[in-house]
Amino acid sequence: MVVTSLRTITVVILWLTVLPFAASAADGPIRVVGTVSPLSDIVRKIGGRQVVVSTVLAPGIYPSEYLFREGYLAKMRGTDLVIRIGEGGDPWSDRLIAAIGARVPVINAARQEDLAIANRFARSREPAGAGGPSIPQLYVWLDPRIVRDRIAPAVLQALVELRPARAAEFKRNSRRLFFELSKMDNETGALLAQMPPKPFMAQTGAWSFFFNRYGLAPVEVVVPDERAEISAERVSRMIARGRLAGVHLIFRNHRPPSRPLTQIAKRIDATLVPLGVMGNEHPDMMSGNYLELMQVNIRKLLMAFH
């Protein structure tokens, strides 16, 4: 009887000792790694206080510029969820995910069908060999409906599966984001419908999803991706095409414009309008907040077309 009682007491003590640690692991914050700021912020908006999110790319760095560093792998330990562009938009993320382990869920923001949009806007490009292979411009978060109808639901599902007890909070945050995105999308579409169409060029195919959503088509995409150089021959073609089409707007990224791009704008008397894709390229948008990024872009777009 005494032996049995001691065994029972021992089991109870072990159970009471282990249970708090198990509960802590199940109730603690979800550790998430995002490859780019906009995707990280979408997770924060849905996860709220229940997530701790880190971003691979530093402010001002584009996916095509990231140099893989072995030292970063140590920061990936203990990760519960990864959200990335996918489909070649951040190819270096494969090594990061492999370091975490196969069991960690991964959300790919882009899908195969998104490549068709990216490739269509990148059809104007240098001949093969001029600057290496093109990197797909899969900035899918620049389409608010893709975020609302596909990316955000995927994030919600992943968070609920990781912390079922927090499902109500995640769903509440998700509904709030859904309404904010719907309002922004509806207002943007209505305002652009009232604007007279103006021919324009785009520096890169980065805004392909944004332009496509609202039926906007650039006369020309100057370069297919951020790494490509603009040759003298291409500059001449862009100037001739811009004059022929009556282009007076060129949407560029937030970095200082390159000399060839400035030359094109000057020769066709076009205004260079900076738009953001990462949400942290410019001092005015260093927070990486997704909704702020889109609101700034929409405001600049409307002002340019006004």
GROMACS .gro file of C-alpha atoms in nm:
model
  306
    1MET     CA    1   0.000   0.000   0.000
    2VAL     CA    2   0.282   0.236   0.093
    3VAL     CA    3   0.471   0.156  -0.231
    4THR     CA    4   0.157   0.216  -0.435
    5SER     CA    5   0.094   0.546  -0.262
    6LEU     CA    6   0.452   0.660  -0.321
    7ARG     CA    7   0.425   0.572  -0.688
    8THR     CA    8   0.100   0.766  -0.714
    9ILE     CA    9   0.251   1.068  -0.543
   10THR     CA   10   0.558   1.052  -0.773
   11VAL     CA   11   0.338   1.043  -1.086
   12VAL     CA   12   0.130   1.337  -0.963
   13ILE     CA   13   0.444   1.542  -0.885
   14LEU     CA   14   0.590   1.469  -1.231
   15TRP     CA   15   0.258   1.560  -1.395
   16LEU     CA   16   0.234   1.889  -1.206
   17THR     CA   17   0.596   1.968  -1.294
   18VAL     CA   18   0.571   1.894  -1.666
   19LEU     CA   19   0.220   2.033  -1.725
   20PRO     CA   20   0.307   2.404  -1.681
   21PHE     CA   21   0.587   2.375  -1.937
   22ALA     CA   22   0.360   2.201  -2.187
   23ALA     CA   23   0.088   2.460  -2.131
   24SER     CA   24   0.340   2.741  -2.168
   25ALA     CA   25   0.460   2.605  -2.503
   26ALA     CA   26   0.102   2.572  -2.627
   27ASP     CA   27  -0.008   2.916  -2.504
   28GLY     CA   28   0.308   3.113  -2.571
   29PRO     CA   29   0.350   3.351  -2.865
   30ILE     CA   30   0.381   3.201  -3.212
   31ARG     CA   31   0.725   3.269  -3.357
   32VAL     CA   32   0.694   3.366  -3.723
   33VAL     CA   33   0.959   3.447  -3.982
   34GLY     CA   34   0.859   3.652  -4.286
   35THR     CA   35   1.093   3.700  -4.578
   36VAL     CA   36   0.965   4.053  -4.657
   37SER     CA   37   0.808   4.330  -4.449
   38PRO     CA   38   0.458   4.346  -4.604
   39LEU     CA   39   0.398   3.974  -4.548
   40SER     CA   40   0.532   3.997  -4.192
   41ASP     CA   41   0.293   4.283  -4.120
   42ILE     CA   42  -0.008   4.088  -4.250
   43VAL     CA   43   0.075   3.816  -3.995
   44ARG     CA   44   0.101   4.077  -3.719
   45LYS     CA   45  -0.237   4.223  -3.808
   46ILE     CA   46  -0.407   3.883  -3.775
   47GLY     CA   47  -0.195   3.736  -3.495
   48GLY     CA   48  -0.194   4.047  -3.280
   49ARG     CA   49  -0.035   3.995  -2.940
   50GLN     CA   50  -0.012   3.621  -2.997
   51VAL     CA   51   0.270   3.640  -3.255
   52VAL     CA   52   0.633   3.747  -3.255
   53VAL     CA   53   0.739   3.817  -3.613
   54SER     CA   54   1.088   3.872  -3.750
   55THR     CA   55   1.170   3.970  -4.108
   56VAL     CA   56   1.465   3.843  -4.310
   57LEU     CA   57   1.516   4.146  -4.536
   58ALA     CA   58   1.649   4.462  -4.376
   59PRO     CA   59   1.484   4.796  -4.459
   60GLY     CA   60   1.556   4.913  -4.811
   61ILE     CA   61   1.667   4.570  -4.938
   62TYR     CA   62   1.479   4.403  -5.222
   63PRO     CA   63   1.435   4.023  -5.254
   64SER     CA   64   1.663   4.006  -5.558
   65GLU     CA   65   1.946   4.170  -5.360
   66TYR     CA   66   1.952   3.947  -5.055
   67LEU     CA   67   2.278   3.767  -4.991
   68PHE     CA   68   2.232   3.444  -4.797
   69ARG     CA   69   2.418   3.445  -4.468
   70GLU     CA   70   2.476   3.128  -4.271
   71GLY     CA   71   2.470   3.331  -3.950
   72TYR     CA   72   2.103   3.407  -4.000
   73LEU     CA   73   2.013   3.040  -3.959
   74ALA     CA   74   2.062   3.064  -3.583
   75LYS     CA   75   1.776   3.316  -3.568
   76MET     CA   76   1.545   3.065  -3.731
   77ARG     CA   77   1.557   2.820  -3.439
   78GLY     CA   78   1.225   2.780  -3.264
   79THR     CA   79   1.028   2.917  -3.559
   80ASP     CA   80   0.665   2.800  -3.570
   81LEU     CA   81   0.562   2.943  -3.908
   82VAL     CA   82   0.723   3.087  -4.219
   83ILE     CA   83   0.559   3.321  -4.470
   84ARG     CA   84   0.741   3.396  -4.793
   85ILE     CA   85   0.679   3.514  -5.149
   86GLY     CA   86   0.739   3.175  -5.311
   87GLU     CA   87   0.747   3.083  -5.681
   88GLY     CA   88   1.101   3.214  -5.723
   89GLY     CA   89   1.031   3.554  -5.567
   90ASP     CA   90   1.271   3.479  -5.280
   91PRO     CA   91   1.465   3.166  -5.390
   92TRP     CA   92   1.710   3.193  -5.100
   93SER     CA   93   1.423   3.117  -4.860
   94ASP     CA   94   1.452   2.745  -4.945
   95ARG     CA   95   1.780   2.725  -4.752
   96LEU     CA   96   1.632   2.907  -4.457
   97ILE     CA   97   1.333   2.675  -4.444
   98ALA     CA   98   1.554   2.367  -4.476
   99ALA     CA   99   1.745   2.485  -4.171
  100ILE     CA  100   1.427   2.510  -3.964
  101GLY     CA  101   1.295   2.164  -4.046
  102ALA     CA  102   1.036   2.004  -4.270
  103ARG     CA  103   0.761   2.010  -4.006
  104VAL     CA  104   0.732   2.389  -3.986
  105PRO     CA  105   0.436   2.512  -4.193
  106VAL     CA  106   0.519   2.747  -4.482
  107ILE     CA  107   0.280   2.995  -4.643
  108ASN     CA  108   0.360   3.083  -5.004
  109ALA     CA  109   0.200   3.417  -5.089
  110ALA     CA  110   0.241   3.366  -5.465
  111ARG     CA  111   0.101   3.085  -5.679
  112GLN     CA  112   0.173   2.954  -6.027
  113GLU     CA  113  -0.105   3.160  -6.184
  114ASP     CA  114   0.061   3.475  -6.050
  115LEU     CA  115   0.358   3.408  -6.278
  116ALA     CA  116   0.141   3.481  -6.581
  117ILE     CA  117   0.074   3.833  -6.453
  118ALA     CA  118   0.438   3.890  -6.364
  119ASN     CA  119   0.563   3.762  -6.699
  120ARG     CA  120   0.312   3.967  -6.895
  121PHE     CA  121   0.438   4.288  -6.736
  122ALA     CA  122   0.798   4.181  -6.785
  123ARG     CA  123   0.759   4.115  -7.158
  124SER     CA  124   0.973   4.421  -7.238
  125ARG     CA  125   1.323   4.317  -7.144
  126GLU     CA  126   1.684   4.315  -7.253
  127PRO     CA  127   1.803   4.042  -7.492
  128ALA     CA  128   1.915   3.721  -7.322
  129GLY     CA  129   2.254   3.753  -7.159
  130ALA     CA  130   2.233   4.130  -7.106
  131GLY     CA  131   2.196   4.109  -6.731
  132GLY     CA  132   2.143   3.748  -6.631
  133PRO     CA  133   1.812   3.568  -6.582
  134SER     CA  134   1.515   3.776  -6.477
  135ILE     CA  135   1.374   3.731  -6.127
  136PRO     CA  136   0.994   3.707  -6.125
  137GLN     CA  137   0.828   4.023  -5.996
  138LEU     CA  138   0.593   3.850  -5.756
  139TYR     CA  139   0.492   4.142  -5.537
  140VAL     CA  140   0.150   3.989  -5.483
  141TRP     CA  141   0.077   4.204  -5.175
  142LEU     CA  142   0.035   4.502  -5.409
  143ASP     CA  143  -0.305   4.358  -5.503
  144PRO     CA  144  -0.534   4.417  -5.201
  145ARG     CA  145  -0.778   4.150  -5.316
  146ILE     CA  146  -0.507   3.884  -5.329
  147VAL     CA  147  -0.419   3.976  -4.970
  148ARG     CA  148  -0.784   3.981  -4.861
  149ASP     CA  149  -0.904   3.665  -5.038
  150ARG     CA  150  -0.598   3.443  -5.036
  151ILE     CA  151  -0.300   3.547  -4.824
  152ALA     CA  152  -0.489   3.661  -4.512
  153PRO     CA  153  -0.712   3.347  -4.501
  154ALA     CA  154  -0.401   3.128  -4.532
  155VAL     CA  155  -0.240   3.313  -4.241
  156LEU     CA  156  -0.558   3.279  -4.033
  157GLN     CA  157  -0.579   2.906  -4.095
  158ALA     CA  158  -0.214   2.851  -4.004
  159LEU     CA  159  -0.240   3.051  -3.680
  160VAL     CA  160  -0.561   2.876  -3.573
  161GLU     CA  161  -0.399   2.535  -3.631
  162LEU     CA  162  -0.100   2.638  -3.421
  163ARG     CA  163  -0.306   2.789  -3.136
  164PRO     CA  164  -0.667   2.664  -3.152
  165ALA     CA  165  -0.745   2.827  -2.816
  166ARG     CA  166  -0.676   3.169  -2.971
  167ALA     CA  167  -0.898   3.113  -3.275
  168ALA     CA  168  -1.159   3.371  -3.172
  169GLU     CA  169  -0.899   3.646  -3.142
  170PHE     CA  170  -0.738   3.556  -3.476
  171LYS     CA  171  -1.076   3.552  -3.652
  172ARG     CA  172  -1.172   3.887  -3.502
  173ASN     CA  173  -0.846   4.044  -3.625
  174SER     CA  174  -0.890   3.881  -3.964
  175ARG     CA  175  -1.240   4.026  -4.004
  176ARG     CA  176  -1.108   4.372  -3.920
  177LEU     CA  177  -0.837   4.339  -4.188
  178PHE     CA  178  -1.094   4.207  -4.437
  179PHE     CA  179  -1.313   4.515  -4.397
  180GLU     CA  180  -1.017   4.755  -4.414
  181LEU     CA  181  -0.892   4.594  -4.736
  182SER     CA  182  -1.241   4.586  -4.888
  183LYS     CA  183  -1.295   4.954  -4.813
  184MET     CA  184  -0.958   5.049  -4.961
  185ASP     CA  185  -1.016   4.837  -5.270
  186ASN     CA  186  -1.367   4.973  -5.333
  187GLU     CA  187  -1.264   5.335  -5.285
  188THR     CA  188  -0.957   5.298  -5.507
  189GLY     CA  189  -1.156   5.136  -5.788
  190ALA     CA  190  -1.424   5.405  -5.771
  191LEU     CA  191  -1.175   5.692  -5.774
  192LEU     CA  192  -0.967   5.551  -6.059
  193ALA     CA  193  -1.283   5.496  -6.266
  194GLN     CA  194  -1.341   5.871  -6.252
  195MET     CA  195  -0.988   5.957  -6.366
  196PRO     CA  196  -0.916   6.024  -6.735
  197PRO     CA  197  -0.678   5.756  -6.868
  198LYS     CA  198  -0.319   5.870  -6.906
  199PRO     CA  199  -0.041   5.676  -7.079
  200PHE     CA  200   0.243   5.588  -6.843
  201MET     CA  201   0.557   5.379  -6.807
  202ALA     CA  202   0.677   5.171  -6.514
  203GLN     CA  203   1.038   5.136  -6.407
  204THR     CA  204   0.995   4.766  -6.327
  205GLY     CA  205   0.723   4.500  -6.325
  206ALA     CA  206   0.699   4.529  -5.945
  207TRP     CA  207   0.355   4.691  -5.959
  208SER     CA  208   0.211   4.442  -6.207
  209PHE     CA  209  -0.045   4.308  -5.958
  210PHE     CA  210  -0.151   4.655  -5.846
  211PHE     CA  211  -0.190   4.787  -6.202
  212ASN     CA  212  -0.363   4.471  -6.319
  213ARG     CA  213  -0.622   4.487  -6.041
  214TYR     CA  214  -0.745   4.828  -6.155
  215GLY     CA  215  -0.715   4.779  -6.530
  216LEU     CA  216  -0.404   4.993  -6.570
  217ALA     CA  217  -0.148   4.893  -6.834
  218PRO     CA  218   0.189   5.066  -6.876
  219VAL     CA  219   0.296   5.159  -7.226
  220GLU     CA  220   0.634   5.006  -7.141
  221VAL     CA  221   0.817   4.841  -6.853
  222VAL     CA  222   1.165   4.988  -6.865
  223VAL     CA  223   1.345   4.694  -6.701
  224PRO     CA  224   1.211   4.349  -6.601
  225ASP     CA  225   1.362   4.350  -6.250
  226GLU     CA  226   1.569   4.558  -6.010
  227ARG     CA  227   1.901   4.401  -6.108
  228ALA     CA  228   1.877   4.470  -6.482
  229GLU     CA  229   2.085   4.743  -6.642
  230ILE     CA  230   1.937   4.978  -6.901
  231SER     CA  231   2.144   4.977  -7.219
  232ALA     CA  232   2.189   5.283  -7.440
  233GLU     CA  233   1.991   5.107  -7.713
  234ARG     CA  234   1.704   5.046  -7.474
  235VAL     CA  235   1.709   5.408  -7.356
  236SER     CA  236   1.667   5.520  -7.718
  237ARG     CA  237   1.377   5.279  -7.769
  238MET     CA  238   1.206   5.394  -7.449
  239ILE     CA  239   1.238   5.759  -7.551
  240ALA     CA  240   1.092   5.691  -7.896
  241ARG     CA  241   0.808   5.481  -7.755
  242GLY     CA  242   0.731   5.733  -7.484
  243ARG     CA  243   0.710   6.021  -7.730
  244LEU     CA  244   0.491   5.821  -7.967
  245ALA     CA  245   0.248   5.726  -7.690
  246GLY     CA  246   0.247   6.068  -7.526
  247VAL     CA  247   0.381   5.940  -7.195
  248HIS     CA  248   0.425   6.202  -6.924
  249LEU     CA  249   0.430   5.972  -6.619
  250ILE     CA  250   0.687   5.713  -6.513
  251PHE     CA  251   0.629   5.520  -6.191
  252ARG     CA  252   0.959   5.429  -6.027
  253ASN     CA  253   1.074   5.271  -5.703
  254HIS     CA  254   1.160   5.483  -5.401
  255ARG     CA  255   1.532   5.478  -5.453
  256PRO     CA  256   1.709   5.763  -5.631
  257PRO     CA  257   1.641   5.715  -6.003
  258SER     CA  258   1.920   5.577  -6.219
  259ARG     CA  259   2.084   5.800  -6.476
  260PRO     CA  260   1.921   5.621  -6.775
  261LEU     CA  261   1.576   5.649  -6.617
  262THR     CA  262   1.631   6.018  -6.547
  263GLN     CA  263   1.746   6.062  -6.906
  264ILE     CA  264   1.430   5.896  -7.042
  265ALA     CA  265   1.207   6.111  -6.823
  266LYS     CA  266   1.386   6.430  -6.927
  267ARG     CA  267   1.376   6.351  -7.299
  268ILE     CA  268   1.001   6.280  -7.301
  269ASP     CA  269   0.917   6.546  -7.040
  270ALA     CA  270   0.777   6.288  -6.796
  271THR     CA  271   0.729   6.316  -6.421
  272LEU     CA  272   0.892   6.042  -6.212
  273VAL     CA  273   0.646   5.925  -5.945
  274PRO     CA  274   0.792   5.706  -5.666
  275LEU     CA  275   0.587   5.408  -5.545
  276GLY     CA  276   0.680   5.160  -5.273
  277VAL     CA  277   0.677   4.782  -5.292
  278MET     CA  278   0.840   4.676  -4.962
  279GLY     CA  279   0.690   4.930  -4.725
  280ASN     CA  280   1.027   5.029  -4.582
  281GLU     CA  281   1.229   5.169  -4.873
  282HIS     CA  282   1.175   5.532  -4.784
  283PRO     CA  283   1.194   5.737  -4.460
  284ASP     CA  284   0.822   5.809  -4.491
  285MET     CA  285   0.741   5.435  -4.489
  286MET     CA  286   0.997   5.274  -4.260
  287SER     CA  287   0.737   5.104  -4.040
  288GLY     CA  288   0.676   4.828  -4.295
  289ASN     CA  289   0.302   4.864  -4.228
  290TYR     CA  290   0.115   4.703  -4.517
  291LEU     CA  291  -0.195   4.925  -4.510
  292GLU     CA  292   0.014   5.241  -4.482
  293LEU     CA  293   0.223   5.128  -4.779
  294MET     CA  294  -0.085   5.079  -4.993
  295GLN     CA  295  -0.249   5.404  -4.881
  296VAL     CA  296   0.064   5.600  -4.971
  297ASN     CA  297   0.084   5.429  -5.312
  298ILE     CA  298  -0.283   5.490  -5.388
  299ARG     CA  299  -0.262   5.854  -5.288
  300LYS     CA  300   0.041   5.911  -5.514
  301LEU     CA  301  -0.121   5.723  -5.800
  302LEU     CA  302  -0.440   5.929  -5.781
  303MET     CA  303  -0.246   6.255  -5.758
  304ALA     CA  304  -0.043   6.159  -6.065
  305PHE     CA  305  -0.351   6.072  -6.271
  306HIS     CA  306  -0.550   6.374  -6.153
   0.00000   0.00000   0.00000
